[in-house]
Amino acid sequence: MTYKTKVWVLSIVVAVLAVVYAGTLILTPERLNSRNAAYTWLEPKWTDQAGRIETSDGAGTLTLARRDAVWFVEAGDTEYPAKQGRVADLLRLLSARAAYPLRGSAASSHERLGVGENASRIVVRGGAGAIPLLDLLVGGGDATGREVYLRKSGQNEVRSGEDKFTAYLSSSPAAWYNLRLFPAEGTGALALDTVQRVTVVSPPLSGELGEALPPPAPLVISRSGSGWTVDGVAPDSLDGSRVDPYIRGILDAEGDDFVTALKSDDPVFNEGRIHLELGDGATRTVRLGPVLPPAGEGEAGKRTAVVSGSRYVYTLAEWTVNRLFRDAAYFEKPEEP
């Protein structure tokens, strides 16, 4: 055999061995399982068609509905604004391709794995809600506690995946609400540079024995050139670094929940207010109402509030009220020792 013939034969042998070796890597059980595990519950192209989402965990059903590309939480005959980002995150979870290995294909395993027809579920419907795009049953956890069993209604296949679903199923309605007093974007959104004056009238105070105390003087903050003035605080005593964060805190403030027992036009929202005057002549006002009774023993009652131009009634935590309703002394520079 000539030298060239030996080289040619050896080259063929090496090529065959390389193909065999590559095949063993590609066709290993681990790689095959990994490829079979890659799965998506909802085709990404369908997320834009979603018009209604229902989540239920046995304790009740929460319904999200989309109107003019904006998501709302349905509560009886009322719709409350939803956190758009949270809804988007849920749809992203359902439509993302991830590891969901097959755990069984027999109907007899459904009840044992908690994915029977009475399991917690997430239903995504298209358009006005008549067309089901996904009916996902979320079952019990696996032995590690890190994964849950999952099944599409009407199918026998059971898969498992990282438990990112329970947080959406078990959260309270308030976790879905967009409770900002002023929108972050779109109609009604406010920017710091549009605010020209802020007038704050604090709620009435009571003494240690419950007697009414004289109301504090209103806080008035006015824009002056590139800075601010605060009524009752001399310019050289003003801590200007506190003004912008304070006003921004008003614009970014959020409630704790919505109230159904009161209407925004009820004549009880007269216990304090924050009045914003804007550069275009428009105004926005937050008005405080009565304190609701505590929800449980040891809890503080929450203050109710309404915002001009909105039909919603909010509850505000005590710390939120204290942060929003300041007096002029808050903006004074600390005395030097």
CSV table of C-alpha atoms in Angstrom, one decimal:
chain,number,residue,atom,x,y,z
A,1,MET,CA,0.0,0.0,0.0
A,2,THR,CA,1.4,3.3,-1.0
A,3,TYR,CA,1.9,6.2,1.3
A,4,LYS,CA,-0.9,8.2,-0.3
A,5,THR,CA,-3.3,5.3,-0.1
A,6,LYS,CA,-2.5,4.9,3.6
A,7,VAL,CA,-3.2,8.6,4.2
A,8,TRP,CA,-6.4,8.4,2.3
A,9,VAL,CA,-7.7,5.4,4.2
A,10,LEU,CA,-6.7,6.9,7.6
A,11,SER,CA,-8.5,10.1,6.7
A,12,ILE,CA,-11.7,8.2,6.0
A,13,VAL,CA,-11.4,6.3,9.3
A,14,VAL,CA,-10.9,9.5,11.2
A,15,ALA,CA,-13.9,11.1,9.5
A,16,VAL,CA,-16.1,8.1,10.3
A,17,LEU,CA,-15.0,8.1,13.9
A,18,ALA,CA,-15.7,11.9,14.1
A,19,VAL,CA,-19.2,11.4,12.8
A,20,VAL,CA,-19.8,8.6,15.3
A,21,TYR,CA,-18.5,10.6,18.2
A,22,ALA,CA,-20.6,13.6,17.3
A,23,GLY,CA,-23.6,11.4,17.1
A,24,THR,CA,-23.0,10.0,20.5
A,25,LEU,CA,-22.9,13.5,21.9
A,26,ILE,CA,-26.1,14.6,20.1
A,27,LEU,CA,-28.0,11.5,20.9
A,28,THR,CA,-27.1,11.1,24.6
A,29,PRO,CA,-30.2,10.6,26.8
A,30,GLU,CA,-29.4,13.8,28.6
A,31,ARG,CA,-29.5,15.8,25.4
A,32,LEU,CA,-32.6,14.1,24.1
A,33,ASN,CA,-34.4,14.7,27.4
A,34,SER,CA,-33.3,18.4,27.3
A,35,ARG,CA,-34.6,18.8,23.7
A,36,ASN,CA,-37.9,17.0,24.7
A,37,ALA,CA,-38.2,19.2,27.8
A,38,ALA,CA,-38.1,22.5,25.8
A,39,TYR,CA,-41.8,23.5,25.7
A,40,THR,CA,-44.1,26.6,25.6
A,41,TRP,CA,-47.6,26.7,26.9
A,42,LEU,CA,-48.9,29.6,24.8
A,43,GLU,CA,-47.6,30.4,21.3
A,44,PRO,CA,-46.0,33.9,21.5
A,45,LYS,CA,-48.0,35.1,18.5
A,46,TRP,CA,-51.2,34.6,20.5
A,47,THR,CA,-50.2,36.9,23.4
A,48,ASP,CA,-51.3,40.0,21.3
A,49,GLN,CA,-54.7,38.3,20.8
A,50,ALA,CA,-55.3,37.8,24.5
A,51,GLY,CA,-58.3,39.8,25.7
A,52,ARG,CA,-59.2,38.1,29.0
A,53,ILE,CA,-57.3,36.2,31.6
A,54,GLU,CA,-58.8,34.2,34.5
A,55,THR,CA,-56.8,32.8,37.4
A,56,SER,CA,-58.3,30.6,40.1
A,57,ASP,CA,-56.8,28.7,43.0
A,58,GLY,CA,-59.9,27.2,44.7
A,59,ALA,CA,-60.5,30.3,46.9
A,60,GLY,CA,-61.9,32.4,44.1
A,61,THR,CA,-61.4,33.6,40.5
A,62,LEU,CA,-59.7,36.8,39.4
A,63,THR,CA,-60.5,38.2,36.0
A,64,LEU,CA,-58.4,40.5,33.9
A,65,ALA,CA,-59.9,42.1,30.8
A,66,ARG,CA,-58.2,44.2,28.1
A,67,ARG,CA,-60.0,47.3,26.8
A,68,ASP,CA,-58.3,49.4,24.1
A,69,ALA,CA,-54.9,47.7,24.8
A,70,VAL,CA,-55.1,48.5,28.5
A,71,TRP,CA,-55.7,45.7,31.2
A,72,PHE,CA,-58.2,46.1,34.0
A,73,VAL,CA,-59.2,44.0,37.0
A,74,GLU,CA,-62.9,43.1,37.0
A,75,ALA,CA,-64.5,43.3,40.4
A,76,GLY,CA,-68.3,42.9,40.1
A,77,ASP,CA,-69.6,45.7,38.0
A,78,THR,CA,-66.4,47.8,38.5
A,79,GLU,CA,-63.2,47.7,36.6
A,80,TYR,CA,-60.0,48.8,38.3
A,81,PRO,CA,-56.7,49.6,36.5
A,82,ALA,CA,-54.3,46.7,36.5
A,83,LYS,CA,-50.5,46.7,36.7
A,84,GLN,CA,-49.7,46.4,33.0
A,85,GLY,CA,-46.2,45.1,33.7
A,86,ARG,CA,-47.5,42.3,35.9
A,87,VAL,CA,-49.9,41.1,33.2
A,88,ALA,CA,-47.2,41.3,30.6
A,89,ASP,CA,-44.9,39.2,32.9
A,90,LEU,CA,-47.6,36.5,33.2
A,91,LEU,CA,-48.1,36.3,29.5
A,92,ARG,CA,-44.3,36.3,29.0
A,93,LEU,CA,-44.0,33.3,31.5
A,94,LEU,CA,-46.7,31.4,29.6
A,95,SER,CA,-45.3,32.0,26.2
A,96,ALA,CA,-41.6,31.6,27.0
A,97,ARG,CA,-39.9,28.4,25.8
A,98,ALA,CA,-38.4,26.8,28.8
A,99,ALA,CA,-37.7,23.4,30.4
A,100,TYR,CA,-40.9,21.5,31.1
A,101,PRO,CA,-40.0,17.8,31.0
A,102,LEU,CA,-42.7,15.3,30.4
A,103,ARG,CA,-43.6,13.4,33.6
A,104,GLY,CA,-46.5,11.3,32.4
A,105,SER,CA,-49.1,10.7,29.8
A,106,ALA,CA,-51.7,8.6,31.5
A,107,ALA,CA,-55.0,10.1,32.7
A,108,SER,CA,-54.8,8.0,35.8
A,109,SER,CA,-51.9,10.2,37.1
A,110,HIS,CA,-53.8,13.5,37.0
A,111,GLU,CA,-55.4,13.4,40.4
A,112,ARG,CA,-52.3,12.1,42.1
A,113,LEU,CA,-50.2,15.0,40.6
A,114,GLY,CA,-52.9,17.5,41.4
A,115,VAL,CA,-53.7,18.4,37.8
A,116,GLY,CA,-57.3,17.1,37.7
A,117,GLU,CA,-60.1,19.3,36.4
A,118,ASN,CA,-60.5,20.9,39.8
A,119,ALA,CA,-56.9,22.1,40.0
A,120,SER,CA,-55.8,25.7,40.1
A,121,ARG,CA,-55.8,27.1,36.6
A,122,ILE,CA,-54.9,30.0,34.3
A,123,VAL,CA,-57.2,30.6,31.4
A,124,VAL,CA,-56.2,32.9,28.6
A,125,ARG,CA,-59.0,33.8,26.2
A,126,GLY,CA,-58.8,35.7,22.9
A,127,GLY,CA,-60.7,38.7,21.7
A,128,ALA,CA,-63.8,39.4,23.9
A,129,GLY,CA,-63.1,36.2,25.8
A,130,ALA,CA,-65.0,33.6,23.8
A,131,ILE,CA,-62.0,31.8,22.4
A,132,PRO,CA,-59.8,29.9,24.8
A,133,LEU,CA,-56.1,30.3,23.8
A,134,LEU,CA,-54.9,28.4,26.8
A,135,ASP,CA,-56.4,26.5,29.7
A,136,LEU,CA,-53.5,25.6,32.0
A,137,LEU,CA,-54.0,23.4,35.1
A,138,VAL,CA,-51.4,24.0,37.9
A,139,GLY,CA,-51.0,21.1,40.2
A,140,GLY,CA,-49.0,20.1,43.3
A,141,GLY,CA,-45.3,20.5,43.8
A,142,ASP,CA,-42.7,17.8,43.2
A,143,ALA,CA,-40.5,16.2,45.9
A,144,THR,CA,-38.0,19.1,45.7
A,145,GLY,CA,-40.6,21.8,46.3
A,146,ARG,CA,-39.1,23.8,43.5
A,147,GLU,CA,-41.3,22.6,40.6
A,148,VAL,CA,-45.0,22.1,40.0
A,149,TYR,CA,-46.9,19.7,37.7
A,150,LEU,CA,-48.7,21.3,34.8
A,151,ARG,CA,-51.2,20.1,32.2
A,152,LYS,CA,-53.3,21.6,29.5
A,153,SER,CA,-57.0,20.9,30.0
A,154,GLY,CA,-58.2,18.3,27.6
A,155,GLN,CA,-54.7,16.7,27.2
A,156,ASN,CA,-53.3,13.8,29.1
A,157,GLU,CA,-49.6,14.9,29.1
A,158,VAL,CA,-48.3,16.1,32.4
A,159,ARG,CA,-45.1,18.2,32.6
A,160,SER,CA,-43.3,19.9,35.4
A,161,GLY,CA,-41.5,23.2,35.6
A,162,GLU,CA,-40.1,25.8,38.0
A,163,ASP,CA,-42.8,27.1,40.2
A,164,LYS,CA,-43.3,30.7,38.9
A,165,PHE,CA,-47.0,30.2,38.7
A,166,THR,CA,-48.2,30.1,42.3
A,167,ALA,CA,-47.3,33.7,42.9
A,168,TYR,CA,-49.9,34.7,40.2
A,169,LEU,CA,-52.5,32.3,41.5
A,170,SER,CA,-52.4,33.0,45.2
A,171,SER,CA,-51.9,36.7,45.3
A,172,SER,CA,-54.7,39.0,46.4
A,173,PRO,CA,-56.6,41.3,43.9
A,174,ALA,CA,-54.7,44.3,45.3
A,175,ALA,CA,-51.4,42.8,44.0
A,176,TRP,CA,-52.8,43.2,40.5
A,177,TYR,CA,-54.2,46.7,41.0
A,178,ASN,CA,-52.4,49.8,39.7
A,179,LEU,CA,-52.8,51.9,42.8
A,180,ARG,CA,-50.8,55.0,41.7
A,181,LEU,CA,-52.7,58.2,42.5
A,182,PHE,CA,-51.4,59.7,39.3
A,183,PRO,CA,-50.6,57.7,36.1
A,184,ALA,CA,-47.0,57.1,35.3
A,185,GLU,CA,-47.6,57.7,31.6
A,186,GLY,CA,-50.3,58.6,29.2
A,187,THR,CA,-53.3,60.7,30.0
A,188,GLY,CA,-53.1,62.2,33.5
A,189,ALA,CA,-49.4,61.6,33.9
A,190,LEU,CA,-47.5,64.4,35.7
A,191,ALA,CA,-43.9,65.4,35.5
A,192,LEU,CA,-42.0,67.3,38.1
A,193,ASP,CA,-41.1,70.1,35.8
A,194,THR,CA,-44.8,70.9,35.1
A,195,VAL,CA,-45.6,71.6,38.8
A,196,GLN,CA,-45.6,75.3,39.7
A,197,ARG,CA,-47.1,75.3,43.1
A,198,VAL,CA,-48.1,72.8,45.8
A,199,THR,CA,-50.5,73.6,48.6
A,200,VAL,CA,-50.9,71.1,51.4
A,201,VAL,CA,-53.6,71.3,54.0
A,202,SER,CA,-53.0,68.6,56.7
A,203,PRO,CA,-55.8,66.6,58.3
A,204,PRO,CA,-57.0,67.6,61.7
A,205,LEU,CA,-55.0,66.5,64.7
A,206,SER,CA,-56.1,65.5,68.2
A,207,GLY,CA,-54.3,65.7,71.5
A,208,GLU,CA,-53.5,63.0,73.9
A,209,LEU,CA,-57.0,63.2,75.5
A,210,GLY,CA,-58.6,63.2,72.1
A,211,GLU,CA,-59.4,66.9,72.0
A,212,ALA,CA,-59.2,68.7,68.7
A,213,LEU,CA,-56.0,70.7,68.1
A,214,PRO,CA,-55.7,73.9,66.0
A,215,PRO,CA,-55.1,72.9,62.4
A,216,PRO,CA,-51.5,73.4,61.2
A,217,ALA,CA,-50.8,76.3,58.8
A,218,PRO,CA,-51.0,75.2,55.1
A,219,LEU,CA,-47.8,74.3,53.5
A,220,VAL,CA,-47.2,76.3,50.3
A,221,ILE,CA,-44.3,75.5,47.9
A,222,SER,CA,-43.9,77.7,44.9
A,223,ARG,CA,-41.5,77.5,42.0
A,224,SER,CA,-39.0,80.4,41.8
A,225,GLY,CA,-36.7,80.4,38.8
A,226,SER,CA,-34.8,77.2,38.9
A,227,GLY,CA,-35.6,76.6,42.6
A,228,TRP,CA,-38.4,76.8,45.1
A,229,THR,CA,-39.7,78.9,47.9
A,230,VAL,CA,-41.6,77.6,51.0
A,231,ASP,CA,-43.9,80.0,52.8
A,232,GLY,CA,-42.7,80.6,56.3
A,233,VAL,CA,-39.1,79.5,55.6
A,234,ALA,CA,-36.5,82.1,55.0
A,235,PRO,CA,-34.5,81.5,51.7
A,236,ASP,CA,-31.2,81.1,53.7
A,237,SER,CA,-32.9,78.5,56.0
A,238,LEU,CA,-34.5,76.5,53.2
A,239,ASP,CA,-33.1,73.0,52.5
A,240,GLY,CA,-33.8,73.0,48.8
A,241,SER,CA,-32.5,69.4,48.4
A,242,ARG,CA,-35.7,68.2,50.1
A,243,VAL,CA,-38.2,69.9,47.8
A,244,ASP,CA,-37.8,67.9,44.6
A,245,PRO,CA,-37.9,64.5,46.3
A,246,TYR,CA,-41.0,65.5,48.3
A,247,ILE,CA,-42.9,66.6,45.2
A,248,ARG,CA,-41.8,63.6,43.2
A,249,GLY,CA,-43.0,61.5,46.1
A,250,ILE,CA,-46.5,63.0,45.7
A,251,LEU,CA,-46.5,62.3,41.9
A,252,ASP,CA,-45.4,58.7,42.5
A,253,ALA,CA,-47.6,58.0,45.5
A,254,GLU,CA,-49.6,54.8,45.6
A,255,GLY,CA,-52.6,53.6,47.7
A,256,ASP,CA,-52.9,50.3,49.5
A,257,ASP,CA,-56.2,49.2,48.0
A,258,PHE,CA,-59.4,50.5,46.4
A,259,VAL,CA,-62.6,51.1,48.5
A,260,THR,CA,-66.0,50.1,47.3
A,261,ALA,CA,-68.0,51.4,50.2
A,262,LEU,CA,-67.5,55.0,49.3
A,263,LYS,CA,-67.9,57.0,46.1
A,264,SER,CA,-65.5,59.6,44.9
A,265,ASP,CA,-68.2,62.3,45.0
A,266,ASP,CA,-69.3,61.6,48.6
A,267,PRO,CA,-69.1,64.7,50.7
A,268,VAL,CA,-66.7,63.2,53.2
A,269,PHE,CA,-63.4,63.9,51.5
A,270,ASN,CA,-62.7,67.2,53.3
A,271,GLU,CA,-60.2,66.2,56.0
A,272,GLY,CA,-57.1,67.5,54.2
A,273,ARG,CA,-55.8,68.0,50.7
A,274,ILE,CA,-52.8,68.4,48.4
A,275,HIS,CA,-53.4,70.8,45.6
A,276,LEU,CA,-51.1,70.9,42.6
A,277,GLU,CA,-51.0,73.8,40.2
A,278,LEU,CA,-49.4,73.0,36.8
A,279,GLY,CA,-47.7,75.1,34.2
A,280,ASP,CA,-50.5,74.8,31.7
A,281,GLY,CA,-53.1,76.2,34.2
A,282,ALA,CA,-54.5,72.8,35.0
A,283,THR,CA,-54.8,71.6,38.6
A,284,ARG,CA,-54.9,68.2,40.4
A,285,THR,CA,-56.1,67.6,44.0
A,286,VAL,CA,-55.8,64.8,46.4
A,287,ARG,CA,-58.5,65.0,49.1
A,288,LEU,CA,-58.5,63.0,52.3
A,289,GLY,CA,-61.6,61.3,53.7
A,290,PRO,CA,-62.3,59.4,57.0
A,291,VAL,CA,-60.1,56.7,58.5
A,292,LEU,CA,-61.6,53.3,58.0
A,293,PRO,CA,-61.8,50.9,60.9
A,294,PRO,CA,-58.8,48.6,61.3
A,295,ALA,CA,-59.1,45.4,59.3
A,296,GLY,CA,-57.8,43.3,62.2
A,297,GLU,CA,-56.6,43.5,65.8
A,298,GLY,CA,-53.4,45.4,66.2
A,299,GLU,CA,-53.7,47.0,62.8
A,300,ALA,CA,-54.0,50.7,62.2
A,301,GLY,CA,-57.0,52.1,60.3
A,302,LYS,CA,-56.3,53.4,56.8
A,303,ARG,CA,-57.1,56.9,55.5
A,304,THR,CA,-59.4,57.1,52.5
A,305,ALA,CA,-58.5,59.5,49.6
A,306,VAL,CA,-59.7,60.6,46.2
A,307,VAL,CA,-58.0,62.3,43.3
A,308,SER,CA,-59.6,64.9,41.0
A,309,GLY,CA,-60.6,63.5,37.6
A,310,SER,CA,-60.7,59.9,39.0
A,311,ARG,CA,-63.7,57.8,40.0
A,312,TYR,CA,-61.7,55.6,42.3
A,313,VAL,CA,-61.5,55.8,46.1
A,314,TYR,CA,-58.1,54.7,47.6
A,315,THR,CA,-56.9,53.7,51.0
A,316,LEU,CA,-53.6,55.2,52.2
A,317,ALA,CA,-51.4,53.6,54.8
A,318,GLU,CA,-50.5,55.8,57.8
A,319,TRP,CA,-46.9,56.1,56.8
A,320,THR,CA,-47.9,57.3,53.3
A,321,VAL,CA,-50.1,60.0,54.8
A,322,ASN,CA,-47.3,61.1,57.1
A,323,ARG,CA,-44.8,61.2,54.2
A,324,LEU,CA,-47.2,63.3,51.9
A,325,PHE,CA,-48.5,65.7,54.5
A,326,ARG,CA,-45.5,67.7,55.7
A,327,ASP,CA,-45.3,71.1,57.4
A,328,ALA,CA,-42.9,73.9,56.6
A,329,ALA,CA,-40.4,72.9,59.3
A,330,TYR,CA,-39.6,69.8,57.4
A,331,PHE,CA,-37.8,71.9,54.7
A,332,GLU,CA,-35.7,73.9,57.1
A,333,LYS,CA,-32.0,73.3,57.3
A,334,PRO,CA,-31.0,71.6,60.6
A,335,GLU,CA,-29.5,74.0,63.1
A,336,GLU,CA,-25.8,73.9,63.3
A,337,PRO,CA,-24.4,72.8,66.7
